[in-house]
Amino acid sequence: MATITAPKRDARLDLRMRSEEREEIERAASLKGMTITQWALQKLTASAREDIQEETVTRLSMQAFYDFKAALDQGMPAEAKDLINSKAVWE
């Protein structure tokens, strides 16, 4: 019979908190039938993924996408070309 082993946890995160905060976390973990580590890791990774997605993914409505695509298809305006070709102020 094959045994499934969990990946080795090789990193640590220590948190400082008030006793009341720890008690609340312990209670939440207990209500979910989890250890504090399991509960905290689940919540932290879910929140991290959400924050990463929020900062790295742009969502557009279909109309906004078509407007954006049309703007790209029009090419660069003359003013933008002039700006790119101008000498930088620090030079």
PDB file of C-alpha atoms in Angstrom:
ATOM      1  CA  MET A   1       0.000   0.000   0.000  1.00  0.00           C
ATOM      2  CA  ALA A   2       1.377   3.412  -0.997  1.00  0.00           C
ATOM      3  CA  THR A   3       1.799   6.038   1.660  1.00  0.00           C
ATOM      4  CA  ILE A   4       1.243   9.684   0.859  1.00  0.00           C
ATOM      5  CA  THR A   5       3.686  11.967   2.631  1.00  0.00           C
ATOM      6  CA  ALA A   6       3.160  15.673   3.065  1.00  0.00           C
ATOM      7  CA  PRO A   7       5.854  17.980   1.725  1.00  0.00           C
ATOM      8  CA  LYS A   8       8.439  18.919   4.355  1.00  0.00           C
ATOM      9  CA  ARG A   9       7.786  22.280   5.943  1.00  0.00           C
ATOM     10  CA  ASP A  10      11.144  23.996   5.970  1.00  0.00           C
ATOM     11  CA  ALA A  11      10.229  27.602   6.753  1.00  0.00           C
ATOM     12  CA  ARG A  12       8.946  29.284   9.862  1.00  0.00           C
ATOM     13  CA  LEU A  13       6.903  32.417  10.577  1.00  0.00           C
ATOM     14  CA  ASP A  14       6.739  33.786  14.120  1.00  0.00           C
ATOM     15  CA  LEU A  15       4.031  36.254  15.081  1.00  0.00           C
ATOM     16  CA  ARG A  16       3.784  38.511  18.101  1.00  0.00           C
ATOM     17  CA  MET A  17       0.249  39.126  19.346  1.00  0.00           C
ATOM     18  CA  ARG A  18      -1.828  39.899  22.389  1.00  0.00           C
ATOM     19  CA  SER A  19      -3.192  37.028  24.467  1.00  0.00           C
ATOM     20  CA  GLU A  20      -6.735  37.926  23.430  1.00  0.00           C
ATOM     21  CA  GLU A  21      -5.820  37.627  19.764  1.00  0.00           C
ATOM     22  CA  ARG A  22      -4.241  34.213  20.299  1.00  0.00           C
ATOM     23  CA  GLU A  23      -7.301  32.996  22.217  1.00  0.00           C
ATOM     24  CA  GLU A  24      -9.559  34.127  19.393  1.00  0.00           C
ATOM     25  CA  ILE A  25      -7.386  32.371  16.816  1.00  0.00           C
ATOM     26  CA  GLU A  26      -7.282  29.213  18.936  1.00  0.00           C
ATOM     27  CA  ARG A  27     -11.071  29.265  19.195  1.00  0.00           C
ATOM     28  CA  ALA A  28     -11.533  29.721  15.444  1.00  0.00           C
ATOM     29  CA  ALA A  29      -9.104  26.893  14.695  1.00  0.00           C
ATOM     30  CA  SER A  30     -10.797  24.643  17.221  1.00  0.00           C
ATOM     31  CA  LEU A  31     -14.235  25.323  15.763  1.00  0.00           C
ATOM     32  CA  LYS A  32     -12.913  24.257  12.365  1.00  0.00           C
ATOM     33  CA  GLY A  33     -11.245  21.157  13.800  1.00  0.00           C
ATOM     34  CA  MET A  34      -7.792  22.424  12.890  1.00  0.00           C
ATOM     35  CA  THR A  35      -4.557  23.194  14.648  1.00  0.00           C
ATOM     36  CA  ILE A  36      -3.565  26.840  14.923  1.00  0.00           C
ATOM     37  CA  THR A  37      -0.865  26.229  12.329  1.00  0.00           C
ATOM     38  CA  GLN A  38      -3.288  24.605   9.871  1.00  0.00           C
ATOM     39  CA  TRP A  39      -5.892  27.326  10.366  1.00  0.00           C
ATOM     40  CA  ALA A  40      -3.429  30.223  10.142  1.00  0.00           C
ATOM     41  CA  LEU A  41      -1.639  28.786   7.121  1.00  0.00           C
ATOM     42  CA  GLN A  42      -4.928  28.246   5.289  1.00  0.00           C
ATOM     43  CA  LYS A  43      -6.096  31.803   6.025  1.00  0.00           C
ATOM     44  CA  LEU A  44      -2.740  33.452   5.286  1.00  0.00           C
ATOM     45  CA  THR A  45      -2.153  31.682   1.979  1.00  0.00           C
ATOM     46  CA  ALA A  46      -5.713  32.390   0.804  1.00  0.00           C
ATOM     47  CA  SER A  47      -5.309  36.054   1.695  1.00  0.00           C
ATOM     48  CA  ALA A  48      -1.860  36.213   0.076  1.00  0.00           C
ATOM     49  CA  ARG A  49      -3.205  34.739  -3.172  1.00  0.00           C
ATOM     50  CA  GLU A  50      -6.064  37.248  -3.145  1.00  0.00           C
ATOM     51  CA  ASP A  51      -3.697  40.201  -2.590  1.00  0.00           C
ATOM     52  CA  ILE A  52      -1.314  38.993  -5.300  1.00  0.00           C
ATOM     53  CA  GLN A  53      -4.149  38.573  -7.791  1.00  0.00           C
ATOM     54  CA  GLU A  54      -5.619  41.960  -6.878  1.00  0.00           C
ATOM     55  CA  GLU A  55      -2.286  43.664  -7.583  1.00  0.00           C
ATOM     56  CA  THR A  56      -1.249  41.716 -10.694  1.00  0.00           C
ATOM     57  CA  VAL A  57      -4.435  40.962 -12.653  1.00  0.00           C
ATOM     58  CA  THR A  58      -6.456  43.536 -14.550  1.00  0.00           C
ATOM     59  CA  ARG A  59     -10.063  42.693 -15.269  1.00  0.00           C
ATOM     60  CA  LEU A  60     -12.064  44.514 -17.895  1.00  0.00           C
ATOM     61  CA  SER A  61     -15.658  44.330 -18.981  1.00  0.00           C
ATOM     62  CA  MET A  62     -16.090  43.124 -22.546  1.00  0.00           C
ATOM     63  CA  GLN A  63     -16.795  46.684 -23.721  1.00  0.00           C
ATOM     64  CA  ALA A  64     -13.717  48.055 -21.948  1.00  0.00           C
ATOM     65  CA  PHE A  65     -11.631  45.265 -23.507  1.00  0.00           C
ATOM     66  CA  TYR A  66     -12.890  46.100 -27.001  1.00  0.00           C
ATOM     67  CA  ASP A  67     -12.241  49.821 -26.379  1.00  0.00           C
ATOM     68  CA  PHE A  68      -8.712  49.005 -25.183  1.00  0.00           C
ATOM     69  CA  LYS A  69      -8.090  46.735 -28.183  1.00  0.00           C
ATOM     70  CA  ALA A  70      -9.325  49.433 -30.561  1.00  0.00           C
ATOM     71  CA  ALA A  71      -6.997  51.978 -28.953  1.00  0.00           C
ATOM     72  CA  LEU A  72      -4.054  49.607 -29.434  1.00  0.00           C
ATOM     73  CA  ASP A  73      -5.016  49.027 -33.063  1.00  0.00           C
ATOM     74  CA  GLN A  74      -5.019  52.798 -33.746  1.00  0.00           C
ATOM     75  CA  GLY A  75      -1.307  53.045 -33.073  1.00  0.00           C
ATOM     76  CA  MET A  76       0.611  55.539 -31.030  1.00  0.00           C
ATOM     77  CA  PRO A  77      -0.525  59.195 -31.156  1.00  0.00           C
ATOM     78  CA  ALA A  78       1.964  61.745 -32.489  1.00  0.00           C
ATOM     79  CA  GLU A  79       2.275  63.356 -29.049  1.00  0.00           C
ATOM     80  CA  ALA A  80       3.413  60.044 -27.540  1.00  0.00           C
ATOM     81  CA  LYS A  81       5.945  59.530 -30.341  1.00  0.00           C
ATOM     82  CA  ASP A  82       7.305  63.052 -29.754  1.00  0.00           C
ATOM     83  CA  LEU A  83       7.596  62.381 -26.032  1.00  0.00           C
ATOM     84  CA  ILE A  84       9.486  59.127 -26.595  1.00  0.00           C
ATOM     85  CA  ASN A  85      11.863  60.816 -29.033  1.00  0.00           C
ATOM     86  CA  SER A  86      12.491  63.877 -26.842  1.00  0.00           C
ATOM     87  CA  LYS A  87      15.638  64.308 -24.759  1.00  0.00           C
ATOM     88  CA  ALA A  88      15.222  63.328 -21.102  1.00  0.00           C
ATOM     89  CA  VAL A  89      15.270  66.270 -18.659  1.00  0.00           C
ATOM     90  CA  TRP A  90      18.129  64.707 -16.692  1.00  0.00           C
ATOM     91  CA  GLU A  91      20.390  64.503 -19.767  1.00  0.00           C
TER      92      GLU A  91
END
